[in-house]
Every structure is written in structure tokens, then in C-alpha cells.
Amino acid sequence: MLISEIFYSIQGEGELCGVPSVFIRTSGCNLRCRWCDTPYASWNPQGEEMQVQEILEVAQSHPTRHCVLTGGEPMIARDVHHLASALREAGFHITIETAGTVAPEGIACDLASISPKLANSTPRPGEAGEAWIARHEATRTANLRAWAEAYPFQIKFVFTGPDDLEEIEATIASCRDLIPPHKVLLMPEGTSEAVLDGRRAALLQACLQCGYRLCDRLHIRFFGNTRGT
């Protein structure tokens, strides 16, 4: 598998915020989000080839049994099902961070952290080629029901402002029977404290209006937008 990085840190987002976790970041993505904060695992995939056993040994070297498979898009990584099974056998709690564009197909997972991509993610002309823009638009809608029916889940939306709310509602409408409001997390877009703080008032109002959960980005506040955190 092409692995961008493996690091030990706290979970900065979502229901397990604050939990020490091993992050295994695969390299490669089937989307091209214009605000992507890990371009080295998506727009320009970088990393080293590692065998599942090598990855497992690194994960086991840390004093936690919480593991996060992230990317890029981990669900397109070669051998990701094998890796998840090995982590499960080793006693890890597995969170999978995914856009939801790829069906789970029975992968070992304890928390599906699904992040459907809104129109605010689509690259503008000049930021990506026309083929990538078309592919992004065609594939960014998450396969929510397959994931939500199969695993404990949280649904995280990158929030840029109140204009996103109508699309968020439309995205989850087909799964309303499965998704109570408190399972929908709104996370401010931004890679600096100043930008996160600038979205605070609108984010708070949106959560209070819709009953959604407010999701901060603690790793940005603690470490900044740096790799390995």
C-alpha cells in the first residue's frame, strides 16, 4: 500500500475528539477538493510502499488501541480491507475517514466517519483540469445509506457558511430515517485559528437552528496545519 504517513496524536474531530489515536494516512484520492488540507495524499499523492504487517507493527508500537484510517480516500487503497482486518484482529478500534464515495463492502470498521463533499469542494477552472472537475462533481455525493446501515457512524460536513445548509439538508434527505440531527457534525473549513474563529458565529447559529453537532478542529488549534499531527 502507498502510505503517506503514520503518526500518533489526539483525534481532533468528531465524536472521539481528544482520544489518543494512531493515524494511518493512505495516499491517493478519487476527488480533488479545492480546500483540501492534505494535498500530499490527494492532489499530489506521495508516500512509501508498506506491507500490511509493517503498518501493523508501527500501529502496535503506540500506547493506544484506537486507530484511524484516513487519506486521501482510504477506501481506494490497495489492501485496505486486509489492513482493516489485521487491525481488528490486533484489538484496535477502527475509525474510517471516508467521503463515502466507495461502498464499504464489509470492511472492518467500528466508526464510519463519513464526510460527504458539498459544492463548496469542487475545484474552479484553473485549479484543476476539466476532466478532474467533471469527475469530482460526478462522484462527490456520498453513498450514505450503505455506510449508515452497516456501522456506527458520524457524518461530517465541511462548513463554509449558511449557504451550505440547504445542500446539507438535501444530501441527508434520502437517509433521514437513519440519521438523527445529532449525528450530523458541522466542521468549520479552515487551516488556521483565525479562519476557524471567523466561522464560529455562523457555525454556532447553524447548529442551533438545525440541531446539528458543532465539530471543532482541535489539531489545528493545538498544532497548526502541520503534517504528523
Short mmCIF file of N, CA and C in Angstrom, two decimals, residues 31-35 99 101 114-123 133 136-142 144 155-172 184-187 189 212:
data_model
loop_
_atom_site.label_atom_id
_atom_site.label_comp_id
_atom_site.label_asym_id
_atom_site.label_seq_id
_atom_site.Cartn_x
_atom_site.Cartn_y
_atom_site.Cartn_z
N LEU A 31 -11.15 12.23 -5.43
CA LEU A 31 -11.72 13.56 -5.51
C LEU A 31 -10.60 14.60 -5.53
N ARG A 32 -10.96 15.84 -5.81
CA ARG A 32 -9.98 16.93 -5.82
C ARG A 32 -10.60 18.16 -5.15
N CYS A 33 -10.79 18.10 -3.85
CA CYS A 33 -11.41 19.21 -3.12
C CYS A 33 -10.52 20.44 -3.17
N ARG A 34 -11.14 21.56 -3.47
CA ARG A 34 -10.32 22.76 -3.66
C ARG A 34 -9.73 23.27 -2.36
N TRP A 35 -10.35 22.93 -1.21
CA TRP A 35 -9.80 23.37 0.08
C TRP A 35 -9.05 22.24 0.79
N ALA A 99 -15.00 9.81 2.31
CA ALA A 99 -16.02 10.67 1.67
C ALA A 99 -17.29 9.88 1.40
N THR A 101 -17.75 7.77 -1.07
CA THR A 101 -17.98 7.54 -2.49
C THR A 101 -17.79 6.08 -2.88
N ILE A 114 -18.04 9.66 7.98
CA ILE A 114 -18.39 9.92 6.58
C ILE A 114 -18.42 11.43 6.36
N SER A 115 -17.69 11.88 5.35
CA SER A 115 -17.61 13.31 5.07
C SER A 115 -18.05 13.59 3.64
N PRO A 116 -19.37 13.67 3.40
CA PRO A 116 -19.85 13.96 2.05
C PRO A 116 -19.35 15.33 1.60
N LYS A 117 -18.99 15.44 0.36
CA LYS A 117 -18.43 16.68 -0.16
C LYS A 117 -19.52 17.52 -0.83
N LEU A 118 -19.60 18.77 -0.41
CA LEU A 118 -20.59 19.70 -0.94
C LEU A 118 -20.03 20.44 -2.15
N ALA A 119 -20.86 21.26 -2.75
CA ALA A 119 -20.43 22.03 -3.92
C ALA A 119 -19.27 22.94 -3.59
N ASN A 120 -19.12 23.31 -2.30
CA ASN A 120 -18.01 24.19 -1.93
C ASN A 120 -16.65 23.51 -2.09
N SER A 121 -16.66 22.20 -2.36
CA SER A 121 -15.41 21.47 -2.52
C SER A 121 -14.92 21.42 -3.97
N THR A 122 -15.80 21.65 -4.91
CA THR A 122 -15.46 21.45 -6.32
C THR A 122 -14.41 22.47 -6.79
N PRO A 123 -13.32 22.00 -7.38
CA PRO A 123 -12.29 22.95 -7.84
C PRO A 123 -12.81 23.84 -8.94
N ILE A 133 -12.51 18.14 -12.73
CA ILE A 133 -13.69 18.85 -12.22
C ILE A 133 -14.95 18.03 -12.48
N HIS A 136 -14.96 14.95 -10.20
CA HIS A 136 -15.28 15.34 -8.83
C HIS A 136 -16.78 15.54 -8.65
N GLU A 137 -17.39 16.28 -9.57
CA GLU A 137 -18.81 16.55 -9.48
C GLU A 137 -19.64 15.26 -9.60
N ALA A 138 -19.17 14.34 -10.42
CA ALA A 138 -19.93 13.11 -10.67
C ALA A 138 -19.84 12.13 -9.50
N THR A 139 -18.77 12.23 -8.70
CA THR A 139 -18.54 11.20 -7.67
C THR A 139 -18.61 11.70 -6.24
N ARG A 140 -18.75 13.01 -6.02
CA ARG A 140 -18.61 13.52 -4.66
C ARG A 140 -19.79 13.20 -3.74
N THR A 141 -20.95 12.86 -4.29
CA THR A 141 -22.10 12.55 -3.45
C THR A 141 -21.88 11.22 -2.75
N ALA A 142 -22.01 11.22 -1.44
CA ALA A 142 -21.66 10.05 -0.64
C ALA A 142 -22.71 8.94 -0.75
N LEU A 144 -24.30 7.31 1.42
CA LEU A 144 -24.58 7.40 2.85
C LEU A 144 -25.29 6.17 3.40
N ILE A 155 -21.53 11.82 10.54
CA ILE A 155 -21.49 12.46 9.22
C ILE A 155 -20.97 13.88 9.40
N LYS A 156 -19.81 14.15 8.84
CA LYS A 156 -19.17 15.44 8.99
C LYS A 156 -19.25 16.23 7.68
N PHE A 157 -19.73 17.46 7.79
CA PHE A 157 -19.74 18.36 6.64
C PHE A 157 -18.77 19.50 6.89
N VAL A 158 -17.96 19.80 5.89
CA VAL A 158 -17.10 20.98 5.94
C VAL A 158 -17.98 22.20 5.68
N PHE A 159 -18.05 23.07 6.68
CA PHE A 159 -18.99 24.19 6.68
C PHE A 159 -18.25 25.48 6.35
N THR A 160 -18.70 26.15 5.27
CA THR A 160 -18.10 27.45 4.93
C THR A 160 -19.02 28.61 5.26
N GLY A 161 -20.31 28.34 5.43
CA GLY A 161 -21.24 29.40 5.77
C GLY A 161 -22.68 28.95 5.63
N PRO A 162 -23.63 29.82 5.99
CA PRO A 162 -25.06 29.45 5.97
C PRO A 162 -25.56 28.95 4.63
N ASP A 163 -24.92 29.36 3.54
CA ASP A 163 -25.38 28.92 2.21
C ASP A 163 -25.22 27.42 2.03
N ASP A 164 -24.43 26.77 2.89
CA ASP A 164 -24.24 25.32 2.78
C ASP A 164 -25.42 24.52 3.32
N LEU A 165 -26.25 25.14 4.15
CA LEU A 165 -27.28 24.39 4.87
C LEU A 165 -28.30 23.72 3.95
N GLU A 166 -28.72 24.40 2.91
CA GLU A 166 -29.72 23.82 2.01
C GLU A 166 -29.17 22.56 1.37
N GLU A 167 -27.90 22.58 0.95
CA GLU A 167 -27.32 21.40 0.32
C GLU A 167 -27.09 20.28 1.34
N ILE A 168 -26.73 20.63 2.55
CA ILE A 168 -26.59 19.62 3.60
C ILE A 168 -27.91 18.90 3.82
N GLU A 169 -28.99 19.66 3.92
CA GLU A 169 -30.31 19.07 4.10
C GLU A 169 -30.67 18.15 2.94
N ALA A 170 -30.37 18.58 1.72
CA ALA A 170 -30.68 17.76 0.55
C ALA A 170 -29.84 16.49 0.51
N THR A 171 -28.61 16.57 1.00
CA THR A 171 -27.71 15.41 0.97
C THR A 171 -28.19 14.31 1.89
N ILE A 172 -28.70 14.68 3.05
CA ILE A 172 -29.11 13.66 4.02
C ILE A 172 -30.60 13.31 3.92
N VAL A 184 -25.16 14.48 12.72
CA VAL A 184 -24.63 15.35 11.69
C VAL A 184 -23.73 16.39 12.33
N LEU A 185 -22.46 16.40 11.96
CA LEU A 185 -21.47 17.29 12.55
C LEU A 185 -21.08 18.35 11.53
N LEU A 186 -21.12 19.60 11.94
CA LEU A 186 -20.66 20.69 11.09
C LEU A 186 -19.29 21.13 11.56
N MET A 187 -18.33 21.12 10.66
CA MET A 187 -16.94 21.41 10.97
C MET A 187 -16.48 22.61 10.15
N GLU A 189 -14.53 25.02 7.82
CA GLU A 189 -13.43 24.93 6.87
C GLU A 189 -12.37 25.93 7.28
N TYR A 212 -27.84 20.22 14.73
CA TYR A 212 -26.63 19.51 14.38
C TYR A 212 -25.57 19.70 15.47
#
